[in-house]
Amino acid sequence: MSVTVTINGQSVSVPDGATLLDACRSEEIDTPTLCYLENLTPVNACRVCVVEVEGSRTLVPACSRPAEDGMVVQTETDRVKHSRKMVLEFLASSVDLSTADSALSGWMETYGADPSRYGTPAPPTEDRDHRHAGHHAAASGEVTETVAQPPKIDNGLYMRDYSKCILCYKCVEACGEDAQNTFAIAVAGRGFDARISTEFDVGLTESACVFCGNCIAVCPTGALMFRSEYELRQADVWNEDEQNVTRTICSYCGVGCNLELHTQDNRIVKVTSPMDHSVTDGHLCIKGRFGYEYVQNLEDDLATTPVDVVLRSVRGR
Amino acid sequence: MNKPATDAERAAVDGLLDSLPAGWDGNPLEGRLAFSGLHRSQQLRHLLLPALDAVQSEIGWVSPGALDYICATLIVPPAEAYGVATFYALISTTPLAPIVVHVCDDICCRERGAVEIVAALRAVFGEARSADGPATWMTSPCLGQCDRAPAVYIQRAGQDDLVIAPANPASVLAAVDGQIEPMKVATASTTLLGRPGGKSLEAYQQGGGYVALAIAASQGADRTIAEIKASNLRGRGGAAFPAGIKWEAVAGIASDYKYVICNADESEPGTFKDRDLMESNPYALVEAMTIAGFATGATRGYIYIRGEYPLATTRLKAAIREAYAAGLLGSDVGGHGFAFDLELRRGQGAYICGEETALMNSIEGKRGEPRNKPPFPTVSGLFDKPTVINNVETLVNVIDIIEHGGETWAQTGTADSTGPKLFCLSGAVAKPGVYEVAFGATLGDLLDLAGGATGDIQAILLGGAAGSFITGDQLDIPLTFEGSRAAGVSLGSGVIMVFDTTTDMTDVARRLAQFFRDESCGQCVPCRVGTARIEENLARKLNGHGELDLQLIDDIDVAMKDASICGLGHTAATAIRSLIDLGLI
Ligand SMILES: Cc1cc2nc3c(=O)[nH]c(=O)nc-3n(C[C@H](O)[C@H](O)[C@H](O)COP(=O)(O)O)c2cc1C
Ligand code: SF4
Ligand code: SF4
Ligand code: SF4
Ligand code: FES
Ligand code: FES
């Protein structure tokens, strides 16, 4: 069974159950997405993918709206462009997007997003994890609020910098029903003070986290990062242009998860799994994700490159 | 490791579970389930908010140990439970003094003594949200008592919570000391809807109560729905959707479970009509819910009432208990041969939970985040089952419709706006209160009923925070759905709040913006950030840091209207825009 919709005047047939995003993509219409990922349930929260559907009072999220026979869809109208621009501006004016997916800066340009027009961003605050629903300190009007805050570094495997969090819910989904079924993190708080949190903001080592790293893999902004990547960036040694990605199979058990080993200076600096891999859907366990140290001897006297020095320092902690 | 829950914390949670009906199969938990066919953990999850409420009410805050105990009992992951607890303003996950005074500083109360009450509390108990001392305080959005402004709502660990309105520094401090004047019965100024016999089930029945249910049962479900459709009763919660169409849709779906919900979350600033209806006659609402259950084939109903309404809550609880005792709820309602169970659920301080799908998530024990629509609740609502959700006022109208027949009832009002309508008058009027008129009355008529404005009218807020402002020269607007639409305004929840020329409208606008910034669930970007940016813009002007950026406000408003998930974002800037358009800020 298939359904036929009209997109920008063009008739498009897609399989029954396909979304408007699927239809747009089949026509190669560039549609920005931030909270959508093929291997997760759509939460339709970011609203950057909105399109205009004839007969609908508001714009609709393409990522989650099923295509229906006869739908007339516009993706290039001023209304669509305006909302996409505003969503991008809102995020860029409140979140550090410096390590976000490169597509994002492209969309910022396409839609003419100008975060500077909101005024001076507020400096980092320490209290975001302790704000109470329904009670925020009234705005002064001098600065514009941001989510800037100190990074959380509480274990040797990965770190969290929620200054970079756009609250796309992807990590929560990956940790929960969509993959890991661990439920170590959830959205807490409300409104602008909503945040990703463990219970009572306890450190990851005190939480239910099993360090599978699946949340890192789905995070679009680099808010969640391998400690190795974070420390290499801090030391200004991280260089993606010099990295190789080697696909292999995890050697720990018989499931056959595919791994992508990201190496720089012949050292593994991070591990991912292809999202379209039938075994993993991009998800791994702690062993495949982080258990690679045995293949590189950092204690060796010969391990003296800048990468070695940084990686050793992480391990020592 | 957390300190384990104390005996008192455990007792609060166990007490909640023990208060639920015992299980038929001997398993103490299974029998307490409101529904079945789901995993055990899903079956228990819906008790999360009541459990948090039980601990908050008994202990005064939810400690890590108490949360652990709730999670272990209800099989909920702690991170998720924490996410739910921190969503609600009345649940505290940090220690608080045992008495917490919530002082309404919203747009009606802030000019009528709220500032003085805050100053008195600060002088005695220090800064807001303190854990030390016998009591503390914090500010609150509209408490639904604007007709008796200024209002405070007091949470007291281990004791009943209470409302004082009108309040003053002395009466609030006395109440904190335990000297409490009994709350006065609402002096409903209503006539048609305010049904007689609100004191007891017996009095209600003597005054004609439960005649409508008997008529409905004898004429059957189809005819009952036909009467509702013939009446053209439209929803009184704000969206004005025809009630009969919702009922018919749910009645027409075969499903193992269906639900009816009464939306009694009434948190729209300036709205207090539902409180008035529930306080003055809770039995009528219980009867109306029972009729809705019968007509739609739903065997279970929920009344979701806002947490800050202790008097209405107590009265509804009693009405439900009496109805069960009289066999008017339960397995064979009134001997009519159908089953209907009714449960009261308390909100915990979240305006957004008045949005119908957020309300359903809240009952399910989740964060009160609205769902994306479609699917609509009539198809997939509470627990993903077909659900009718109606406002309190909508439901209470059902009784008259059944008694008199839909067509006769529809002769009141205008062709498009049938029946009586309640309006909430507050602010600068001589006699604030709830006024009932037949649809068709003008804004001026309503002001006359309330004794007229007490000063020179600067602006009138119509429809609530989600509505818009108009000026005093528009008093001839007919307050009907069609009349308001033609005038480019909305009746919303029936709010008419009058501001005289002494009010600083920039201050009002900033408080409205703060309200939406506080109450946004935070799920979608346009509303989460847009509401913050609007407030900043108004604060900039109010605090003398610059002028309003009109282009920016316009841009934000359009994006929030177009791209937000729910009605909160859609309307968050409407009232502020109207003030700009009127040149009042
Ligand atoms: C932010 C928001 C808050 C709302 N609050 C309420 C409320 O407190 N009471 C209510 O009846 N409807 C409220 N509504 C409207 C409900 O979503 C829904 O339309 C209504 O309960 C349906 O009942 P009705 O058809 O009888 O009006 C709210 C809607 C939004 C978007
Ligand atoms: S590492 Fe795995 S278990 Fe830990 S928070 Fe991320 S997804 Fe959840
Ligand atoms: S941490 Fe990353 S994945 Fe999680 S909500 Fe924030 S941006 Fe999304
Ligand atoms: S519009 Fe606001 S309240 Fe509604 S879903 Fe979006 S963030 Fe939540
Ligand atoms: S990608 Fe569609 S709403 Fe986020
Ligand atoms: S009760 Fe204070 S504004 Fe409504």
Short mmCIF file of N, CA and C in Angstrom, two decimals, chain B residues 185-191 194 276-277 280 434:
data_model
loop_
_atom_site.label_atom_id
_atom_site.label_comp_id
_atom_site.label_asym_id
_atom_site.label_seq_id
_atom_site.Cartn_x
_atom_site.Cartn_y
_atom_site.Cartn_z
N VAL B 185 -18.37 29.51 52.61
CA VAL B 185 -18.95 28.86 51.43
C VAL B 185 -18.97 29.89 50.30
N ALA B 186 -18.72 29.40 49.12
CA ALA B 186 -18.76 30.32 47.99
C ALA B 186 -20.14 30.94 47.91
N THR B 187 -20.19 32.23 47.75
CA THR B 187 -21.48 32.88 47.57
C THR B 187 -21.74 32.96 46.08
N ALA B 188 -22.20 31.86 45.54
CA ALA B 188 -22.41 31.81 44.11
C ALA B 188 -23.49 32.78 43.71
N SER B 189 -23.19 33.61 42.75
CA SER B 189 -24.20 34.53 42.26
C SER B 189 -24.96 33.90 41.10
N THR B 190 -24.72 32.61 40.87
CA THR B 190 -25.32 31.96 39.72
C THR B 190 -26.74 31.53 40.02
N THR B 191 -27.50 31.30 38.99
CA THR B 191 -28.87 30.88 39.18
C THR B 191 -29.16 29.57 38.45
N GLY B 194 -26.16 26.98 39.21
CA GLY B 194 -25.97 26.68 40.62
C GLY B 194 -27.16 25.91 41.12
N ASP B 276 -16.15 27.69 41.89
CA ASP B 276 -17.45 28.09 42.42
C ASP B 276 -18.49 26.98 42.24
N LEU B 277 -18.53 26.41 41.04
CA LEU B 277 -19.48 25.33 40.78
C LEU B 277 -19.23 24.13 41.67
N SER B 280 -19.99 24.95 45.41
CA SER B 280 -21.39 25.17 45.75
C SER B 280 -22.23 23.92 45.54
N VAL B 434 -18.62 35.48 40.23
CA VAL B 434 -19.05 34.69 39.08
C VAL B 434 -20.45 35.14 38.71
#
